[in-house]
Short mmCIF file of C-alpha atoms in Angstrom, two decimals:
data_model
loop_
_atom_site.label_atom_id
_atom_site.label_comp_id
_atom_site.label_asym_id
_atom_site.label_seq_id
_atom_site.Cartn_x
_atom_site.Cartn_y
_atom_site.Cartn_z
CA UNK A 1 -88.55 -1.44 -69.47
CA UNK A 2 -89.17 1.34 -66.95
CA UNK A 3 -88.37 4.65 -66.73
CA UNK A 4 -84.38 4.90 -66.77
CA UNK A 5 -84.28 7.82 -63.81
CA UNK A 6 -86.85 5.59 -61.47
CA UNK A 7 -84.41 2.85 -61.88
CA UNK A 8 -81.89 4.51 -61.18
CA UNK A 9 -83.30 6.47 -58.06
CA UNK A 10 -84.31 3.58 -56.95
CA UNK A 11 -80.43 1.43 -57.03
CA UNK A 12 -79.10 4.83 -55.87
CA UNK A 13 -81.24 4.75 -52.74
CA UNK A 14 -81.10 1.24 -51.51
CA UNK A 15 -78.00 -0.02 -53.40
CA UNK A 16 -75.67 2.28 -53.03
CA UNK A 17 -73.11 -0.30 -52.84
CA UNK A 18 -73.26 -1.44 -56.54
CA UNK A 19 -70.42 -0.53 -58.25
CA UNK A 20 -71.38 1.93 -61.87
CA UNK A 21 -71.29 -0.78 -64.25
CA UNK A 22 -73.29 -2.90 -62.43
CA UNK A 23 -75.84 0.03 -61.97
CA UNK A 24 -75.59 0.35 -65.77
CA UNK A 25 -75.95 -3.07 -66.26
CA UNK A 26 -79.09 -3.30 -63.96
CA UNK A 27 -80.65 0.07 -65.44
CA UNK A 28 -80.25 -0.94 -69.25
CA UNK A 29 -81.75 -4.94 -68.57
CA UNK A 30 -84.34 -4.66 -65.64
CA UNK A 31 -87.71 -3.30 -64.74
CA UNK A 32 -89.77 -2.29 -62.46
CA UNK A 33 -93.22 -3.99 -61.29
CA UNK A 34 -96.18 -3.02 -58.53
CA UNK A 35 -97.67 -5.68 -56.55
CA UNK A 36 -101.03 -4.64 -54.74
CA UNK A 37 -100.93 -5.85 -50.82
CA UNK A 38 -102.30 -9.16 -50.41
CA UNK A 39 -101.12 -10.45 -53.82
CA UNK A 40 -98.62 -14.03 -53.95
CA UNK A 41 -95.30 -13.04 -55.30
CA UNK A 42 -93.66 -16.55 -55.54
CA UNK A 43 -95.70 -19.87 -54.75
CA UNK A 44 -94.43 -23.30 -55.01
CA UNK A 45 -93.93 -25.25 -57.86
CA UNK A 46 -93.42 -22.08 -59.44
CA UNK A 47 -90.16 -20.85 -62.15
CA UNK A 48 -88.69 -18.05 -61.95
CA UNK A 49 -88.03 -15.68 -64.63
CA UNK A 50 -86.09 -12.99 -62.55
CA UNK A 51 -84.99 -12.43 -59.67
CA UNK A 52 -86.95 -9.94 -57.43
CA UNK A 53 -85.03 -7.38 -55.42
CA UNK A 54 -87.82 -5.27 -53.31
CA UNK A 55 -87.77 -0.97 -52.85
CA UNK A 56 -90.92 -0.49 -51.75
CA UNK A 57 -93.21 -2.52 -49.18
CA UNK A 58 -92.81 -5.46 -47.33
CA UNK A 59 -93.19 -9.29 -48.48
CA UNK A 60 -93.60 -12.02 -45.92
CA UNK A 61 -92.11 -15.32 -46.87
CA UNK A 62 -93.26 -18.81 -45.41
CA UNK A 63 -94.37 -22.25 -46.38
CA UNK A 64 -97.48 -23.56 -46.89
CA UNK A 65 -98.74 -27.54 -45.73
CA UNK A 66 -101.28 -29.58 -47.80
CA UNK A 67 -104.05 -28.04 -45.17
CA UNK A 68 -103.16 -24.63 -46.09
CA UNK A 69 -101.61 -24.13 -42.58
CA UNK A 70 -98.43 -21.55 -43.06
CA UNK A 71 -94.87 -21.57 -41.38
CA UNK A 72 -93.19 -18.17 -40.99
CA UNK A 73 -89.58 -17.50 -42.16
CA UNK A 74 -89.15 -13.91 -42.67
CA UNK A 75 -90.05 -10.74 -44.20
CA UNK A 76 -88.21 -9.36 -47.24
CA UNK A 77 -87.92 -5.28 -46.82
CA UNK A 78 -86.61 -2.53 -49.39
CA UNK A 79 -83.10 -3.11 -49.65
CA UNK A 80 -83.63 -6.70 -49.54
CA UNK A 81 -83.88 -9.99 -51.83
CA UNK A 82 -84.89 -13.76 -51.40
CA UNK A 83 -82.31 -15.76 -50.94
CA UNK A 84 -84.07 -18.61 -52.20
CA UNK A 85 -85.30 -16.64 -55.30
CA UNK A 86 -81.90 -16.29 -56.28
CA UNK A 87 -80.53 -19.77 -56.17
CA UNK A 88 -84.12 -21.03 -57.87
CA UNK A 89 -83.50 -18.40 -60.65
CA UNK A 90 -79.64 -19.22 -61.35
CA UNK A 91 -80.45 -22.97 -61.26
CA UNK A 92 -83.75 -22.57 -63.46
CA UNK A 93 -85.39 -24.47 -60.22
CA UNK A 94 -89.12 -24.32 -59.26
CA UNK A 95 -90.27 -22.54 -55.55
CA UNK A 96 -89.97 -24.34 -52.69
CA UNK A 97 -91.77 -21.57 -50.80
CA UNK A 98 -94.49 -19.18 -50.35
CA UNK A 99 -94.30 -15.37 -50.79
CA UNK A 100 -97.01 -12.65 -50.28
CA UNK A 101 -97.25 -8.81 -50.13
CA UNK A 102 -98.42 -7.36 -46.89
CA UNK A 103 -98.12 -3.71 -48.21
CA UNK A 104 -98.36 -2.36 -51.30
CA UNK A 105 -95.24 -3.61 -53.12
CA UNK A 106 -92.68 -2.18 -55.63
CA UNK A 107 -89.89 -5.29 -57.06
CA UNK A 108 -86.86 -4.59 -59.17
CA UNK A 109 -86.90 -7.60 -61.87
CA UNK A 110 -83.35 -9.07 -62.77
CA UNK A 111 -83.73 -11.31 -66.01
CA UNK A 112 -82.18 -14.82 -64.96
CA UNK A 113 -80.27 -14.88 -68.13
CA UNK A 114 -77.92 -12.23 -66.36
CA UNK A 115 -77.69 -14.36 -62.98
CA UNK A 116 -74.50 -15.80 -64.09
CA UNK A 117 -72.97 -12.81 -65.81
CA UNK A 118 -73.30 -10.73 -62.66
CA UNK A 119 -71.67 -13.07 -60.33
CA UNK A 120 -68.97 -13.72 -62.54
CA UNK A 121 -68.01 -9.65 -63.10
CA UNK A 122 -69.36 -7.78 -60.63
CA UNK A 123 -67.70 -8.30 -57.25
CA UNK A 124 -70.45 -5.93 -55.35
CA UNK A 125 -73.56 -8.00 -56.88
CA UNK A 126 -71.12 -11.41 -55.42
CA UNK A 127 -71.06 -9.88 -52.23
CA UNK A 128 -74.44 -9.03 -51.76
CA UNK A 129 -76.12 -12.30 -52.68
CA UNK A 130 -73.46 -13.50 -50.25
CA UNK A 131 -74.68 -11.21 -47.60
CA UNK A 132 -78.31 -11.78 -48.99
CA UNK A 133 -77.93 -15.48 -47.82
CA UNK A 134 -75.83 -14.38 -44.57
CA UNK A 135 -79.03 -12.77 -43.33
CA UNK A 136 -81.29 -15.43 -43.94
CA UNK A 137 -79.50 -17.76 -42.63
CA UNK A 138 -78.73 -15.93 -39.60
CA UNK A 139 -82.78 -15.87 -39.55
CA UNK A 140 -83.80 -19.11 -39.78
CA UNK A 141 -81.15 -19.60 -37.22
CA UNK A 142 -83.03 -17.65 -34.84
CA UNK A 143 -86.17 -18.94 -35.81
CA UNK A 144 -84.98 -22.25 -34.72
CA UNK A 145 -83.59 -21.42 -31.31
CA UNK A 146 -86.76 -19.93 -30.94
CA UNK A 147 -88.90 -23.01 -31.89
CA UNK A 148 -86.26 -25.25 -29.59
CA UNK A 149 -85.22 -23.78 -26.77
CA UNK A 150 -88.03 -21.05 -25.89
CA UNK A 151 -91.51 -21.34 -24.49
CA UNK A 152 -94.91 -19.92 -26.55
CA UNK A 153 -95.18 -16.97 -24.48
CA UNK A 154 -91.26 -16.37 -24.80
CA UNK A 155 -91.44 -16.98 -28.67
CA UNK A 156 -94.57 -14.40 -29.32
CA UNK A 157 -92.90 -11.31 -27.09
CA UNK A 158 -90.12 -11.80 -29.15
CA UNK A 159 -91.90 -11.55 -32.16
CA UNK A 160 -93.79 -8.66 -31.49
CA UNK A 161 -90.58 -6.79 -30.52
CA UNK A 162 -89.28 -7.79 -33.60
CA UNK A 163 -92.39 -6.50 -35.48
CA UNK A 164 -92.69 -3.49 -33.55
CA UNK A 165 -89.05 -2.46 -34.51
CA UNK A 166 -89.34 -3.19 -37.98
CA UNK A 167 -92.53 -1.11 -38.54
CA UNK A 168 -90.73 1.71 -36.50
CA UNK A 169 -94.38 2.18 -34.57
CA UNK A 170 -96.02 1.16 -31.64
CA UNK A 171 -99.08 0.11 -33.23
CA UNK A 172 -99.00 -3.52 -34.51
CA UNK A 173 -101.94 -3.49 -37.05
CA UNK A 174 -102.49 -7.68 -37.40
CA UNK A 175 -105.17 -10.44 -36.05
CA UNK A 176 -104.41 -12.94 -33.56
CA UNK A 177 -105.00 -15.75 -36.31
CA UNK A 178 -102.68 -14.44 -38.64
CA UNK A 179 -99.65 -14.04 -35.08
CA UNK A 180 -100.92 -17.69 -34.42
CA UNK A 181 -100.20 -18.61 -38.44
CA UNK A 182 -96.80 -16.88 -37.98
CA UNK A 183 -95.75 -19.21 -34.61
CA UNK A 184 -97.53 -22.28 -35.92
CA UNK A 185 -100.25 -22.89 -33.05
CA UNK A 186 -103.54 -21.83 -32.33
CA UNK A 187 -105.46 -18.67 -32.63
CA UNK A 188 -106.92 -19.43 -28.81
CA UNK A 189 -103.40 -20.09 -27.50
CA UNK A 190 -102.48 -16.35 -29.14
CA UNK A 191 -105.80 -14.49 -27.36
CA UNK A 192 -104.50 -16.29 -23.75
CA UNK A 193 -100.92 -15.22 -23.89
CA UNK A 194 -101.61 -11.33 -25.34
CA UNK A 195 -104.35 -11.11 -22.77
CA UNK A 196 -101.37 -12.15 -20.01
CA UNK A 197 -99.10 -9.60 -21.43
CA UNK A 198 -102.28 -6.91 -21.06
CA UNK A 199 -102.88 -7.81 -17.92
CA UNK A 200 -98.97 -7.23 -17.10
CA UNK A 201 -99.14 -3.57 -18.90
CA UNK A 202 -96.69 -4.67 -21.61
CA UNK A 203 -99.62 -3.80 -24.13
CA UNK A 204 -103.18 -2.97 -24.92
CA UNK A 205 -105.55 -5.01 -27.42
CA UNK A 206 -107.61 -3.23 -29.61
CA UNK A 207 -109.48 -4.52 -33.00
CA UNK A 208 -107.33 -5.80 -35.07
CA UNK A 209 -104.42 -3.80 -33.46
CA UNK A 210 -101.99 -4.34 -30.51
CA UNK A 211 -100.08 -1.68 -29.01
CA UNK A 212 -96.92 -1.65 -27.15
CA UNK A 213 -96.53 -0.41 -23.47
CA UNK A 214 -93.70 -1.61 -22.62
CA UNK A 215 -90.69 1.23 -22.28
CA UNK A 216 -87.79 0.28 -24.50
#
């Protein structure tokens, strides 16, 4: 089990919301573990043995084809949890999906065992896989508006604003292939449309790194 005060700092910080016996509960049965950026976090076919809730880092979470080609869905932050994770965990089901640390990651572990216990008496932990799958959802609604009803070009400024706002920076450290994994299309169609968006002053292309012009 890990240190009792890093627990604790760490539900203090990004779950304030918990009520104290459900901080109790979480500090006396859970742990902490590091996952190194880069490393797979959930794959399919996969069981769960605890639920994941992250407080350090960043985990992006998409599916995977036969070919290896991936599908976006979102990024988990600190604060956050997979929704899917959750249900899979309760329900002893395997991973439908694929997850992966783009930073250096710290995850609380929640023992499955307790998935039903803390539903059943602790109203904040109810709420917040509630609001857990709230978000998500509200995600992969976006995601399909975006797919539907918006052009490439429309789809990838969006995306960038979104990434730029998450990351709190200006300076978008990621290749074209992996933006063109993220929309599902090619790496060549990526390179045309940033170069557009350069040649309109909305950013600048660098190796490996795209910065943002554009005034918010």
């Amino acid at each position: 089990m890990a240190d009792e005060l890093t627990v604790s700092q760490y539900i203090n910080q990004f779950f304030p919301q918990f009520e104290p016996t459900l901080k109790e509960k979480l500090i006396a049965n859970s742990s902490l573990k590091r996952f190194e950026a880069g490393e797979i976090l959930m794959s399919p076919g996969q069981y769960f043995r605890a639920t994941m809730l992250i407080v350090e880092g960043r985990v992006k979470v998409y599916r995977q084809d036969e070919d290896g080609n991936e599908f976006f869905l979102y990024y988990i932050e600190p604060g956050g949890a997979c929704a899917l994770s959750m249900i899979c965990a309760a329900k002893q089901e395997t991973s439908a999906i694929m997850a992966r640390a783009v930073e250096n990651i710290v995850a609380f572990l929640i023992p499955i065992h307790l998935m039903d216990e803390l539903m059943k008496d602790h109203k904040t932990w109810y709420y917040f896989v509630l609001e857990t799958y709230r978000k998500r959802y509200d995600e992969l609604l976006v995601m399909v508006d975006n797919i539907v009803f918006k052009s490439m070009d429309e789809r990838l400024e969006y995306y960038l604003k979104q990434q730029y706002e998450k990351l709190h920076t200006r300076q978008l450290n990621i290749t074209h292939q992996e933006i063109a994994h993220d929309l599902g299309t090619s790496r060549e169609v990526i390179s045309r449309l940033l170069k557009k968006m350069e040649q309109r002053g909305d950013l600048v292309l660098l190796r490996n790194q795209i910065e943002w012009k554009r005034p918010d």
